[in-house]
Short mmCIF file of C-alpha atoms and ligand atoms in Angstrom, two decimals:
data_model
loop_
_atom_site.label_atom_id
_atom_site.label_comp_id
_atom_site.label_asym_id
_atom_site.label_seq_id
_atom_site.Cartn_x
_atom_site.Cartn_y
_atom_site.Cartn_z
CA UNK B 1 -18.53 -4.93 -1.03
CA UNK B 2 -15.86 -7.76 -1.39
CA UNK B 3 -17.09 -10.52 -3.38
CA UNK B 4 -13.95 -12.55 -2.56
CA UNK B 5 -14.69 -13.12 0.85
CA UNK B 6 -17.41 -15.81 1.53
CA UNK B 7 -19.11 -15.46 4.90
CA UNK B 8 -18.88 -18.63 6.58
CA UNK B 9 -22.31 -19.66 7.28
CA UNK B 10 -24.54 -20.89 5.45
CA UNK B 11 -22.67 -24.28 4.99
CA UNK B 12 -23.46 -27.40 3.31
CA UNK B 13 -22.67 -30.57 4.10
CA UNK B 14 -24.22 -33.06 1.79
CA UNK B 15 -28.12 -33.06 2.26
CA UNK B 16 -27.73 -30.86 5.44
CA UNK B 17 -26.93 -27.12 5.70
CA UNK B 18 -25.61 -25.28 8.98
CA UNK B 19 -26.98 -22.10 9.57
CA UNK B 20 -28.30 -19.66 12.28
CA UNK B 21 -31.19 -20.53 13.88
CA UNK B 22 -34.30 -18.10 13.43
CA UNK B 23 -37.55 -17.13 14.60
CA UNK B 24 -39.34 -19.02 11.70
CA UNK B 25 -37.67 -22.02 13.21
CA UNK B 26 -40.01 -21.51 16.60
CA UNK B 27 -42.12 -24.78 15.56
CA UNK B 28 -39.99 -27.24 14.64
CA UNK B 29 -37.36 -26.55 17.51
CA UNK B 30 -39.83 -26.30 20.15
CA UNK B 31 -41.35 -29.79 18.70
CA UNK B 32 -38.59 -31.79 18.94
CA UNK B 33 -37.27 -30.32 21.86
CA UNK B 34 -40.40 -30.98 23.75
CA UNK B 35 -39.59 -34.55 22.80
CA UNK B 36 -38.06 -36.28 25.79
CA UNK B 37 -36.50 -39.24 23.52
CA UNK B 38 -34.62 -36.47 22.03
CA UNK B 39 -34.02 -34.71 25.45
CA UNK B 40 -32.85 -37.95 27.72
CA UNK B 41 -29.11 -37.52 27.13
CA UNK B 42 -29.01 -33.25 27.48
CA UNK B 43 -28.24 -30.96 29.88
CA UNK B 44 -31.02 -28.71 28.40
CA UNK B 45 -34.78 -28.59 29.61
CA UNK B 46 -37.72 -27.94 27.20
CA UNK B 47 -38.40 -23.84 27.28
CA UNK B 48 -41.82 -21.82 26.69
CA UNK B 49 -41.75 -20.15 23.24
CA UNK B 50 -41.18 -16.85 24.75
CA UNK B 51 -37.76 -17.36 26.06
CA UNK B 52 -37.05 -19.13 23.25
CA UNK B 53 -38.02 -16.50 21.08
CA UNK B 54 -35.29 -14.61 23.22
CA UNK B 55 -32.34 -17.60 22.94
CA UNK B 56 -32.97 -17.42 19.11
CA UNK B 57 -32.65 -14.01 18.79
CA UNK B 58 -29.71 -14.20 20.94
CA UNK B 59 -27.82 -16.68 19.41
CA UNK B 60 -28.17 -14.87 16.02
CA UNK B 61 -26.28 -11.83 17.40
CA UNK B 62 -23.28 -14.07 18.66
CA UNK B 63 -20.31 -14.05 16.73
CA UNK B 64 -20.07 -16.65 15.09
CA UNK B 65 -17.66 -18.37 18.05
CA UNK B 66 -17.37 -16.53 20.82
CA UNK B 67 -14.66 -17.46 23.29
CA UNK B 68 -15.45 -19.69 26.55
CA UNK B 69 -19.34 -20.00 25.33
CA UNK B 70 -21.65 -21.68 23.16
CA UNK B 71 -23.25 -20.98 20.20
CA UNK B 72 -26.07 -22.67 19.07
CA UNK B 73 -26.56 -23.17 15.13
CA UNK B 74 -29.30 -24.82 12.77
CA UNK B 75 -28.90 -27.84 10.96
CA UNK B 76 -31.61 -27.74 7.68
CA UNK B 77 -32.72 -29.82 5.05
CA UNK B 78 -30.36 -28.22 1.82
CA UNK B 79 -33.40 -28.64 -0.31
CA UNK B 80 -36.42 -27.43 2.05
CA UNK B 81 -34.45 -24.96 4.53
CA UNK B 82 -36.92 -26.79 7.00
CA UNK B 83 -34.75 -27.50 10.78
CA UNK B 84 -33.99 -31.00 11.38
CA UNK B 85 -31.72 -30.12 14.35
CA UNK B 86 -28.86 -27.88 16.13
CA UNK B 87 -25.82 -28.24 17.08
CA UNK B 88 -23.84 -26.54 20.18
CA UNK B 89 -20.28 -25.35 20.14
CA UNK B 90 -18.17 -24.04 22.86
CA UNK B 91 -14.64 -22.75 22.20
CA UNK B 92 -12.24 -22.12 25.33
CA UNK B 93 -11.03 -19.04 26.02
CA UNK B 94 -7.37 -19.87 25.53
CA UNK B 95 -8.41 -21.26 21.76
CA UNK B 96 -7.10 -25.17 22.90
CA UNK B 97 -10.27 -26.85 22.15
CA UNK B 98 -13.74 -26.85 20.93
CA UNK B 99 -16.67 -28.70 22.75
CA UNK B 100 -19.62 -29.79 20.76
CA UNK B 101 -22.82 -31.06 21.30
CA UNK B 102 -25.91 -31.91 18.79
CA UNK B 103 -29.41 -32.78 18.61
CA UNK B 104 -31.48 -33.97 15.41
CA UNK B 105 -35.39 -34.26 15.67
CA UNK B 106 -36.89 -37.84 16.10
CA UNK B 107 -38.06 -38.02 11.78
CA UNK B 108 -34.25 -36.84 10.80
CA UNK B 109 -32.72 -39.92 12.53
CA UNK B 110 -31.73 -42.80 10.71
CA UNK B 111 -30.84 -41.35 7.88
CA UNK B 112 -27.37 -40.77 7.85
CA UNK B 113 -27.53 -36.72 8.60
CA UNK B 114 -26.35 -36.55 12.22
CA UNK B 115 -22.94 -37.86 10.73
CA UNK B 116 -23.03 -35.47 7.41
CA UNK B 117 -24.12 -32.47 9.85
CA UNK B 118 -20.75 -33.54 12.96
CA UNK B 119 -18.67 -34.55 10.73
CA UNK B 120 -18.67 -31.20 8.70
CA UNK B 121 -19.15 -29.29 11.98
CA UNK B 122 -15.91 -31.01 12.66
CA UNK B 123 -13.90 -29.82 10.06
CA UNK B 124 -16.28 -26.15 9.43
CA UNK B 125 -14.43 -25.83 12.96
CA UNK B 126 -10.75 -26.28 12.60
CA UNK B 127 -11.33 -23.89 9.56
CA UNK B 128 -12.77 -21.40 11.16
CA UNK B 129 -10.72 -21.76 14.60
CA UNK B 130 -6.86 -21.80 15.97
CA UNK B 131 -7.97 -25.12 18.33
CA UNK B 132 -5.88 -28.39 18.42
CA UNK B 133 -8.77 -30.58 19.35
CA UNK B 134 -12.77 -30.89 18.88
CA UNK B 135 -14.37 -32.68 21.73
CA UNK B 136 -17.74 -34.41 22.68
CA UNK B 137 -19.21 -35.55 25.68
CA UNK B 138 -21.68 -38.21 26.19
CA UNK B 139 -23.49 -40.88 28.50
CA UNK B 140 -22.68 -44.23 27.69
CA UNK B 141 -26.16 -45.13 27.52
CA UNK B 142 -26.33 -43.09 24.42
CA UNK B 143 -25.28 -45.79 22.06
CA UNK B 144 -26.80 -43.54 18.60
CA UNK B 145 -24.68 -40.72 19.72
CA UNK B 146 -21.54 -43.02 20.15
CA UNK B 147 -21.76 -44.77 17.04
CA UNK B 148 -22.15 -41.36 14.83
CA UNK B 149 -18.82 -39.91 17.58
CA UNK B 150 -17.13 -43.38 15.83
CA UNK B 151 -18.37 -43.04 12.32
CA UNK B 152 -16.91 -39.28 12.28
CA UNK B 153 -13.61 -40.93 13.26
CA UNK B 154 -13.84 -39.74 16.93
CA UNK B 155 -11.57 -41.45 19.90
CA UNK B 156 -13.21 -42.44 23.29
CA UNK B 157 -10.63 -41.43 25.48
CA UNK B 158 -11.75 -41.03 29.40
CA UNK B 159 -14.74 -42.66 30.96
CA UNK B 160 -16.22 -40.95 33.98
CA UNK B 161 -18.70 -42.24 36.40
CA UNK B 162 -21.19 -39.31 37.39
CA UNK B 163 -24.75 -38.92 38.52
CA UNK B 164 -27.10 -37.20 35.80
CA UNK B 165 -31.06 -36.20 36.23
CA UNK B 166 -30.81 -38.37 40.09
CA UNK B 167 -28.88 -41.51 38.05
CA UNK B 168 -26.02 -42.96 37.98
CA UNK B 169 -24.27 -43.15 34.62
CA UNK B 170 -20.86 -42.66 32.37
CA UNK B 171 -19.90 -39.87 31.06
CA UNK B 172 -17.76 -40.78 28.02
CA UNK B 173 -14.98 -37.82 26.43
CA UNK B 174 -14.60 -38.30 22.66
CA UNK B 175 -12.18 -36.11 20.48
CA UNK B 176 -10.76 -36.03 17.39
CA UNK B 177 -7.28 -33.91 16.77
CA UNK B 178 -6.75 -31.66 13.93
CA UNK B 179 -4.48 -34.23 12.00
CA UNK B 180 -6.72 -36.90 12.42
CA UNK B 181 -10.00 -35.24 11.20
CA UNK B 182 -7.68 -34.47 7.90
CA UNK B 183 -6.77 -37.89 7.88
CA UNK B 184 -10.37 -39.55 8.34
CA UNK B 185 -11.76 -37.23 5.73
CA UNK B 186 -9.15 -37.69 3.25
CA UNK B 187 -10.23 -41.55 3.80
CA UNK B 188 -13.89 -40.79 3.54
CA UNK B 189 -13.42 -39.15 0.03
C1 COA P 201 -27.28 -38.66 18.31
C2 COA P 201 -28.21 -38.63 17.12
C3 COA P 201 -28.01 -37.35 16.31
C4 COA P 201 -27.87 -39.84 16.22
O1 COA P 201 -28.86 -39.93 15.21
P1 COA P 201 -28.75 -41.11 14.13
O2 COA P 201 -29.91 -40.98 13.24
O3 COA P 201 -28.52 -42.40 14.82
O4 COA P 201 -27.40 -40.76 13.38
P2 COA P 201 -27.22 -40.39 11.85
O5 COA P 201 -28.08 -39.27 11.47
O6 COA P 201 -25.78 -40.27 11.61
O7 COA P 201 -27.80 -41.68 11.10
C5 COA P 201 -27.11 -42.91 11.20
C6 COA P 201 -28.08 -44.03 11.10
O8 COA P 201 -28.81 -43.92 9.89
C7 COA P 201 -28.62 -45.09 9.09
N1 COA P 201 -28.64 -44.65 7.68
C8 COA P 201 -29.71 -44.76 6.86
N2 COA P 201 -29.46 -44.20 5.67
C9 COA P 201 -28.20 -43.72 5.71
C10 COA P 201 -27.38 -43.03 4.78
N3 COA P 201 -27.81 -42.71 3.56
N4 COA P 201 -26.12 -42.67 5.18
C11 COA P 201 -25.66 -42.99 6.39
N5 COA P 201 -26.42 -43.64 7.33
C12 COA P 201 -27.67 -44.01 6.99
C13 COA P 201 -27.30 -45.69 9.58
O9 COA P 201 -27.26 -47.08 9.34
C14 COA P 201 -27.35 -45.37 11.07
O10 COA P 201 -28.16 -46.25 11.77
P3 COA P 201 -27.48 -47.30 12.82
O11 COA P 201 -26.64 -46.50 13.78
O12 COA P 201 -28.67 -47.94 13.41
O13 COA P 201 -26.64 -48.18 11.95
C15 COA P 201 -29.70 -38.74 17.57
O14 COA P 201 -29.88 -39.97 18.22
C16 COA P 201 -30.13 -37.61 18.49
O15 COA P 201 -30.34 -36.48 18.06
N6 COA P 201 -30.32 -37.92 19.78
C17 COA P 201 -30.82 -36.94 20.73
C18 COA P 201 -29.77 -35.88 21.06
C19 COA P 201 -28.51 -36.47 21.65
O16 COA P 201 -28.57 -37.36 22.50
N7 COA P 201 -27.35 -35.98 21.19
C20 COA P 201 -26.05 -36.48 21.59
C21 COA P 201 -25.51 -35.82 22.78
S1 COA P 201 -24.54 -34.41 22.39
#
């Protein structure tokens, strides 16, 4: 066994740790994802247990980013392992640009996590990957998730009228390059 090499997950960032989501997690997934507060914004629909079961399980056999799909990954409490929240990650297949997406459960907002857990994510991914750029996509009605996009130094840079769930909205593209992530976090410290 080499002790030298670390594998990459579990990581902490500050109070939060990502990790690979796992059966034990059934409860606390399925409760806030069953919440439609937390659910207005996604493209995802509440599942039974059963397939979810199956979408754990799944997920935990992924590498950790496989090319032109997503991954889905815990976020924890560091000091209880208990899920707060996932986050989504899609790399292209030509390795340009990763896509993210993340959800925290209704009693883990407000708190400050969401931008400990993306900003992290952020930088867990230009480690880990060749890509130029980190990207997020959101409705403008969303104004939590575009205040944490600007707290983690993220630029809005297309708006795009579309119809979601029947309705009309804006989609808003936020990204972040490789040189500016360095440069917000060597700010933050
Ligand atoms: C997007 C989402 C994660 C944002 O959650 P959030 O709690 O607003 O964001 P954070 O966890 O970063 O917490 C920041 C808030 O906590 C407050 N806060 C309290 N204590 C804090 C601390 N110690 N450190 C930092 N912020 C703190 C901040 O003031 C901020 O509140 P404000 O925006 O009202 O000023 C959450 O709304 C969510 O999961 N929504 C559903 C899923 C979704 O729509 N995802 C986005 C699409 S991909």
């Amino acid at each position: 066994m080499d002790f030298d090499v670390l594998p990459p997950l579990p990581r902490v960032f500050g109070r939060v740790v990502l990790r690979r989501l796992e059966v034990a997690d059934l409860d606390r997934f399925q409760s806030y994802r069953h919440d439609p507060a937390v659910g207005r914004y996604q493209g995802w629909e509440p599942q039974p247990d059963r397939e979810v079961v199956q979408f754990i399980e799944e997920m935990s056999r992924l590498d950790l980013f496989p090319r032109g799909a997503w991954i889905q990954l815990g976020l924890a409490m560091c000091a209880s392992n208990e899920l707060v929240g996932d986050v989504g990650i899609c790399i292209d297949a030509e390795d340009r640009r990763a896509e993210i997406g993340f959800t925290l459960a209704r009693d883990a907002q407000g708190a400050g996590l969401g931008t400990e857990a993306v900003r992290g994510l952020i930088q867990f991914i230009f480690e880990q990957a060749g890509v130029a750029e980190v990207v997020a996509v959101t409705d403008q009605r969303n104004v939590p998730a575009g205040r944490l996009l600007e707290r983690v130094g993220m630029r809005k840079v297309e708006s795009l009228p579309t119809l979601f769930r029947g309705e009309s909205c804006v989609e808003q593209v936020w990204t972040i390059s490789r040189t500016a992530a360095q440069n917000h976090n060597a700010g933050a410290r």
